Short mmCIF file of C-alpha atoms and ligand atoms in Angstrom, two decimals:
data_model
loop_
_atom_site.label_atom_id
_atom_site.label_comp_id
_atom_site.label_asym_id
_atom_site.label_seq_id
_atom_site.Cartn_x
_atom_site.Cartn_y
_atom_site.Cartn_z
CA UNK Q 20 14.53 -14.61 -6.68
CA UNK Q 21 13.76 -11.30 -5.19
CA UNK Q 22 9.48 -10.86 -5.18
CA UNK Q 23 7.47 -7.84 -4.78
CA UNK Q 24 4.62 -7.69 -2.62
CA UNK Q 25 1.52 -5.02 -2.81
CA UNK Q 26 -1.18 -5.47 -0.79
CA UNK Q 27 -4.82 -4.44 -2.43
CA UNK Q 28 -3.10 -4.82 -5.93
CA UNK Q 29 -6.18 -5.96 -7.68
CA UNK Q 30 -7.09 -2.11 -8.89
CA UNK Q 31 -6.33 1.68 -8.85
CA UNK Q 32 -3.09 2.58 -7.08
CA UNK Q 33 -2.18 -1.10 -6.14
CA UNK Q 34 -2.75 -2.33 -9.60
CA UNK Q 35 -0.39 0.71 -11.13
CA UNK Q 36 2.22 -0.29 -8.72
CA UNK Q 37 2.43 -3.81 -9.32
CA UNK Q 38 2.64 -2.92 -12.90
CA UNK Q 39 5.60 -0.66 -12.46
CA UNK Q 40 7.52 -2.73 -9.90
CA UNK Q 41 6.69 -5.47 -12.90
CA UNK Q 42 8.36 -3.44 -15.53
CA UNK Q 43 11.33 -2.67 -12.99
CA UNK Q 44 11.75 -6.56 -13.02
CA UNK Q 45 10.18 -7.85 -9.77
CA UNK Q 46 7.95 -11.03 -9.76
CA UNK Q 47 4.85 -10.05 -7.56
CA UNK Q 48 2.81 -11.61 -5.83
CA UNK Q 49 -0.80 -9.54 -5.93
CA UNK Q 50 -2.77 -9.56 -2.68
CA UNK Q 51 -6.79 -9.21 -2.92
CA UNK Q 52 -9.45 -9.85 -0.54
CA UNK Q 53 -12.53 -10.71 -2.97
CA UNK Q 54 -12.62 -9.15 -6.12
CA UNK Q 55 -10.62 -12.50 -7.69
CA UNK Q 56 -11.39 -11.28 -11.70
CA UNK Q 57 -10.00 -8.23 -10.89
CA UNK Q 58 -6.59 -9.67 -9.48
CA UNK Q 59 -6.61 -11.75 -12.53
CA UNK Q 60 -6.79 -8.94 -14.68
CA UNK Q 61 -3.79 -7.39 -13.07
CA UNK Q 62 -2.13 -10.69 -13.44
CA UNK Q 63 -2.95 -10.67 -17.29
CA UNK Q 64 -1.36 -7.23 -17.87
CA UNK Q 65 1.76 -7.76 -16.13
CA UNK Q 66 2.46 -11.32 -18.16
CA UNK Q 67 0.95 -9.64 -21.31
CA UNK Q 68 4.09 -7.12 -20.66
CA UNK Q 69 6.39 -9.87 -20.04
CA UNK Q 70 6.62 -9.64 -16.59
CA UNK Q 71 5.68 -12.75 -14.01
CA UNK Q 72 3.41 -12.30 -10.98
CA UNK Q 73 1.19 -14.65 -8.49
CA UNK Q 74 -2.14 -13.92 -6.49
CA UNK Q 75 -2.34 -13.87 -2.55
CA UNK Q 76 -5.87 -13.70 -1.32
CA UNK Q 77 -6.25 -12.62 1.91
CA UNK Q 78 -7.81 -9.79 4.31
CA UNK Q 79 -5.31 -7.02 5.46
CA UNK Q 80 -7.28 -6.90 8.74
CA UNK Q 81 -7.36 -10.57 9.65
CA UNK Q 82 -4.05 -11.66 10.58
CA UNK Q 83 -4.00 -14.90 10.82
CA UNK Q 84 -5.09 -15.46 7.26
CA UNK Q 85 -2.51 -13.01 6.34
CA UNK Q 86 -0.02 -15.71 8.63
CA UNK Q 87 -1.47 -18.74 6.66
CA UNK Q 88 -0.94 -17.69 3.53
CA UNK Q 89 2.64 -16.04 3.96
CA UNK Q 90 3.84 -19.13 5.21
CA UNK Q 91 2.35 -20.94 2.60
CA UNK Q 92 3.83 -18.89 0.10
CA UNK Q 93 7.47 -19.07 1.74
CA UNK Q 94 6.68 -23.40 1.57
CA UNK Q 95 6.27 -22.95 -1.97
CA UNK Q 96 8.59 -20.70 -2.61
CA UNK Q 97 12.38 -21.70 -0.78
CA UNK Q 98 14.46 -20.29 -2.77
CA UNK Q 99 12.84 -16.95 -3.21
CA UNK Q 100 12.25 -14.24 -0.74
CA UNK Q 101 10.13 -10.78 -0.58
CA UNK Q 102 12.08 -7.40 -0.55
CA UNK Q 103 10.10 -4.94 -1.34
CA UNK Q 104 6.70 -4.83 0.12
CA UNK Q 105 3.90 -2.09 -0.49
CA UNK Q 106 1.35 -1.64 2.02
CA UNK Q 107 -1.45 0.11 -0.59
CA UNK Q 108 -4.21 -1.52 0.47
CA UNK Q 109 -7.14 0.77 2.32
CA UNK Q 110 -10.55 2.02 2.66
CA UNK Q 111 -12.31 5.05 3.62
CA UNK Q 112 -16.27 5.52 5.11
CA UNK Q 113 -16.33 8.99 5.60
CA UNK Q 114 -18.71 10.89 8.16
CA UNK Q 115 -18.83 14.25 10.71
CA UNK Q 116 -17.29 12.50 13.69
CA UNK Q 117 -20.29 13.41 15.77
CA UNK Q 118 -22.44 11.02 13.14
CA UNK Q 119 -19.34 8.76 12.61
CA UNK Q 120 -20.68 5.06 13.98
CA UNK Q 121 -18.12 2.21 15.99
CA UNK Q 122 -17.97 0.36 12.83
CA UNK Q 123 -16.90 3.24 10.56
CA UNK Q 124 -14.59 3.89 12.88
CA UNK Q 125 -12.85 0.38 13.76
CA UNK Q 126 -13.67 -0.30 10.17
CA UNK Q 127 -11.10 1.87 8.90
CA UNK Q 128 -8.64 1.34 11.74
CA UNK Q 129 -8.49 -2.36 10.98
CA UNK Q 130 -7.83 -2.34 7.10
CA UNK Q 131 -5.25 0.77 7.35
CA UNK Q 132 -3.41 0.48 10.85
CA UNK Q 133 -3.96 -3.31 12.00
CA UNK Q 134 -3.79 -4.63 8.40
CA UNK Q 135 0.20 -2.46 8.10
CA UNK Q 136 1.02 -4.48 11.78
CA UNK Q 137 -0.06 -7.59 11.02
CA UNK Q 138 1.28 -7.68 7.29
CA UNK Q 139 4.66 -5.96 7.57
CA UNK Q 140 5.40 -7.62 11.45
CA UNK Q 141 5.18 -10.89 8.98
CA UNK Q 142 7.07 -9.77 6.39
CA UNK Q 143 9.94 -8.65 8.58
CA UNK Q 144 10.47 -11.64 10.11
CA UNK Q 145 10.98 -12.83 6.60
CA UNK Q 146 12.93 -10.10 5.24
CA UNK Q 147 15.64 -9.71 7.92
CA UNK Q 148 17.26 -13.02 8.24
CA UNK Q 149 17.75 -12.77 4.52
CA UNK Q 150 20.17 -9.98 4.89
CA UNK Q 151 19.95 -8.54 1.72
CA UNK Q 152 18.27 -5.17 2.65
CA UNK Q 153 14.22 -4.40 1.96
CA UNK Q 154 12.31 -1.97 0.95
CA UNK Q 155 8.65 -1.12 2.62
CA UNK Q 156 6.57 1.59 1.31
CA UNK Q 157 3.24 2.50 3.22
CA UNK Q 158 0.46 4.34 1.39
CA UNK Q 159 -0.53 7.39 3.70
CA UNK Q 160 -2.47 10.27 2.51
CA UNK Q 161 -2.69 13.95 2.44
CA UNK Q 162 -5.65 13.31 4.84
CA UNK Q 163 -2.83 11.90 7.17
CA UNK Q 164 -0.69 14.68 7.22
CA UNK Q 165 -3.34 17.66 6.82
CA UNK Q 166 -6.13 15.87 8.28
CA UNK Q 167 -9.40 16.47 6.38
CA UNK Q 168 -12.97 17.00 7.56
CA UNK Q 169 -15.03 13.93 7.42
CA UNK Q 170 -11.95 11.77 7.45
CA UNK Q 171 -11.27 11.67 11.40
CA UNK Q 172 -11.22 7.80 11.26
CA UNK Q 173 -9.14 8.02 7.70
CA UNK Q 174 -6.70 10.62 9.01
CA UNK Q 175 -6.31 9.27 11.96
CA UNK Q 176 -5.49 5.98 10.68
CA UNK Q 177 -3.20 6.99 7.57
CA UNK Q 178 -1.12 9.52 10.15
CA UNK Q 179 -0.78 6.72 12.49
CA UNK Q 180 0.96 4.91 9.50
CA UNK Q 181 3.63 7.87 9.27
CA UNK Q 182 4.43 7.54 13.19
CA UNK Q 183 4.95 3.74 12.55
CA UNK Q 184 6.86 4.54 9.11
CA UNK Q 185 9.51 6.80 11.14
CA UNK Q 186 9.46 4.76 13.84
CA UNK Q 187 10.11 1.16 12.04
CA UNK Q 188 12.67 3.34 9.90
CA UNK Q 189 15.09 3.31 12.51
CA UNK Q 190 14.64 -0.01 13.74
CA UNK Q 191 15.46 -1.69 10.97
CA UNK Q 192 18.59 0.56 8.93
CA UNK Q 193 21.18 -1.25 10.32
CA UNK Q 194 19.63 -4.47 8.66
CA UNK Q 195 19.63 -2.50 5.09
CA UNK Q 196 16.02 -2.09 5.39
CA UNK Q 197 14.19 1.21 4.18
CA UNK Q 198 10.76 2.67 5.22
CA UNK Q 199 9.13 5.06 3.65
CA UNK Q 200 5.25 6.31 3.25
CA UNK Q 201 3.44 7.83 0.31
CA UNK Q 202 0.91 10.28 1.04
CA UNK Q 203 -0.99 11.00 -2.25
CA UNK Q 204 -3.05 13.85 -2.93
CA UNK Q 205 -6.37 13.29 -5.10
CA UNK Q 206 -5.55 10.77 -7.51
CA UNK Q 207 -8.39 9.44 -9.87
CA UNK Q 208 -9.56 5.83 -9.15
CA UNK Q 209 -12.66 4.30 -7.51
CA UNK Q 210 -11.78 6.02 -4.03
CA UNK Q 211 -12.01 9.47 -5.35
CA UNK Q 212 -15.17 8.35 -7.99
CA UNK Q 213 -18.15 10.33 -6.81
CA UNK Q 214 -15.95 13.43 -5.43
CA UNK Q 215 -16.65 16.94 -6.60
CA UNK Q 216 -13.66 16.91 -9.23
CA UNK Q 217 -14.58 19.99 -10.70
CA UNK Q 218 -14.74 21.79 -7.50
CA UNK Q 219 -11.40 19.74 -6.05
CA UNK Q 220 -9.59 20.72 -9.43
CA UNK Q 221 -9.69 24.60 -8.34
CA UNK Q 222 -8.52 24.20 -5.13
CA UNK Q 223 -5.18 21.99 -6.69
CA UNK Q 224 -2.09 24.40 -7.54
CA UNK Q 225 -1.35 21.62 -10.73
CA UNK Q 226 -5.24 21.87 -11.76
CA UNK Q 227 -5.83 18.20 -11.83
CA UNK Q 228 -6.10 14.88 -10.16
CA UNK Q 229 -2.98 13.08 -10.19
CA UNK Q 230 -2.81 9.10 -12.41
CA UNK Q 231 -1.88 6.71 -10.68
CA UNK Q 232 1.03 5.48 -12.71
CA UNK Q 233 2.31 9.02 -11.14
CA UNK Q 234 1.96 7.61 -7.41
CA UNK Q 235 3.21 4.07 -8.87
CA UNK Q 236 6.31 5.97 -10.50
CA UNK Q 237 7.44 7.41 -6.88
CA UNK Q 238 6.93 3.88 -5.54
CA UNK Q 239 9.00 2.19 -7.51
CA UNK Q 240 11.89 4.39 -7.22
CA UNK Q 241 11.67 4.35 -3.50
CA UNK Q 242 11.99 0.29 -3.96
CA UNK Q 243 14.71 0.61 -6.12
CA UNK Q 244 18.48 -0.03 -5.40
CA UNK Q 245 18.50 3.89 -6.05
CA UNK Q 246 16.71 5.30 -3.26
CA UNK Q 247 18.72 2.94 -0.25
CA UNK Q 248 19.58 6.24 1.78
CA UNK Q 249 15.86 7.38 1.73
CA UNK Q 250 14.38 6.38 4.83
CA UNK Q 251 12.14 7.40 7.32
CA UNK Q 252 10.76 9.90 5.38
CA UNK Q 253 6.96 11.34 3.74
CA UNK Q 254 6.72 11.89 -0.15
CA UNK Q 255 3.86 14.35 -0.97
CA UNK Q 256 2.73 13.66 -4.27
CA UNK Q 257 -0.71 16.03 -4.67
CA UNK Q 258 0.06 18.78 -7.08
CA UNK Q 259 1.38 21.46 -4.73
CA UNK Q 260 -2.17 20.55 -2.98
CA UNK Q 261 -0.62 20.28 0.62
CA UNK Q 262 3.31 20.92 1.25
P1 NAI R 301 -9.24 1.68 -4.44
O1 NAI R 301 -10.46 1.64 -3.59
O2 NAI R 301 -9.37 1.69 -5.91
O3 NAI R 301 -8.25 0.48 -4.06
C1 NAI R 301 -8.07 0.04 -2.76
C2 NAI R 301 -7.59 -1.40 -2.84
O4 NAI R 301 -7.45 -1.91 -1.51
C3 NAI R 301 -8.60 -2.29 -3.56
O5 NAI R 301 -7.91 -3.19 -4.39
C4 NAI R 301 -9.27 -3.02 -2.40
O6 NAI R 301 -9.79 -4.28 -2.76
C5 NAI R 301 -8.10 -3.16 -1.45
N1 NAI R 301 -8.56 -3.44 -0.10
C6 NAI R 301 -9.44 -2.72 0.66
N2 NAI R 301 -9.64 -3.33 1.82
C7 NAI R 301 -8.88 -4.45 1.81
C8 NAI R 301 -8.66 -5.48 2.74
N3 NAI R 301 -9.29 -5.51 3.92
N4 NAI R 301 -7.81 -6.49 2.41
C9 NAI R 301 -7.16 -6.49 1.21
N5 NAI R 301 -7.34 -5.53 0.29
C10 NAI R 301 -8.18 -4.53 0.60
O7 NAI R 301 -8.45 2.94 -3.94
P2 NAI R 301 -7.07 3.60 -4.38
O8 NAI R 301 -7.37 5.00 -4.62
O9 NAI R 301 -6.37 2.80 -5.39
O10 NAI R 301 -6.30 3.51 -2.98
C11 NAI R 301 -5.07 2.84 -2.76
C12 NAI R 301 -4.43 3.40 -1.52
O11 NAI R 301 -4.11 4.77 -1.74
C13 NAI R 301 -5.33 3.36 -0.28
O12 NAI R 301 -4.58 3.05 0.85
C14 NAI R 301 -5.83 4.78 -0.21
O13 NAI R 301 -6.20 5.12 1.11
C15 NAI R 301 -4.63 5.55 -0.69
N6 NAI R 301 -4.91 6.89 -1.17
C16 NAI R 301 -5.71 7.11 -2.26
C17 NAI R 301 -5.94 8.40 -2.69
C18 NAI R 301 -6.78 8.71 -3.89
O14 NAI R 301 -7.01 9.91 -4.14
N7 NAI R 301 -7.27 7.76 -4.66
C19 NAI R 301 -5.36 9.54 -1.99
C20 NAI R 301 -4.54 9.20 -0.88
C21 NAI R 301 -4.33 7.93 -0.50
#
């Protein structure tokens, strides 16, 4: 059986996605780091809809949890195999670079950047012998493509995910395998709670902040049979924000 995997699936974005990729069919397995209720909730709405999924708990920046428990799963699970995988899961700590300590930094780095290498190195090496083509989405940002003040460690690390995106893109098309990254605009979850919305809203051609089943919508058409000659490329999706 064909599985779905979304890192940071617990809530917001992740949480939409798995959903939709659900409804599309897919079995997925939901990573989280702690928030364990949260996953379970997820978990709860997809069977509620009829749908099957499984949690993975591990850290996106510590790979060799991430090693452990992918090889655990593929134990568990010989018959089946992951071919779509969504890397969604990310943080930002925001300061004026000048104020902006090593940890912020590195913080960032490690949960964006490292936690895509480590996660989607592994994945590969499960997804290609299979021969049956793959899909990987990445979930950039308009901070990665515009860059935005008090994001140099954010920007930095979501347009280092589009390099990679292209770059992997090529690699692996011969093997059936797409790669494609996301970059949202403002979209309302926890991330964006605390923002000035009002003041945002003005600046967005559309008005609003985009819903998340709107991000999760584009992702699960780029993981569909559908979209197998899309590759390589960036989807804005920000309500004419950025284009
Ligand atoms: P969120 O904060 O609600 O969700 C982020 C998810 O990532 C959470 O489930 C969190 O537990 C998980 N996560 C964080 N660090 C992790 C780690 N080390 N290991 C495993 N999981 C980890 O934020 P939201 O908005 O749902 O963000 C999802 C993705 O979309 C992120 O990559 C974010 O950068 C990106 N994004 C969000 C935008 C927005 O306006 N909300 C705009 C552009 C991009």
């Amino acid at each position: 059986m064909k599985y779905a995997f979304v890192t940071g699936g617990s809530r917001g974005i992740g949480k939409a996605i798995c959903i939709k990729l659900s409804q599309a069919g897919l079995p997925v397995i939901i990573n989280y780091k702690s928030n364990r209720d949260a996953a379970l909730e997820t978990k709860q709405a997809i069977e509620q809809l009829g749908g099957k999924a499984e949690l993975m708990q591990f850290d996106v920046a510590d790979k060799t949890q991430i090693e452990k428990s992918i090889e655990e799963w593929e134990e568990s699970h010989p018959e089946d195999y992951i071919g779509v995988l969504v890397n969604n899961a990310g943080i930002r700590d925001d300061n004026v670079m000048f104020m902006m300590g090593d940890e912020q930094w590195q913080k960032v780095l490690d949960t964006t950047l490292n936690g895509f290498f480590y996660i989607t190195r592994k994945i590969l090496k499960h997804m290609m012998p299979r021969k049956r083509g793959g899909r990987i989405i990445n979930i950039s940002s308009l901070s990665g493509v515009k860059g935005l003040p008090g994001q140099a460690n954010y920007s930095a690390a979501k347009a280092a995910l589009i390099g990679a995106t292209k770059a992997l893109a090529q690699e692996v098309a011969p093997r059936g395998v797409t790669v494609n990254a996301v970059a949202p605009g403002f979209i309302e979850t926890d991330m964006t709670k605390g923002l000035p919305e009002e003041e945002l809203k003005m600046q967005i051609p559309a008005g609003r902040f985009g819903k998340v089943e709107e991000v999760a919508d584009l992702v699960a058409f780029l993981a569909s049979e559908n979209a197998g000659y899309i590759t390589g490329e960036v989807i804005n999706i920000n309500g004419g924000l950025y284009t």
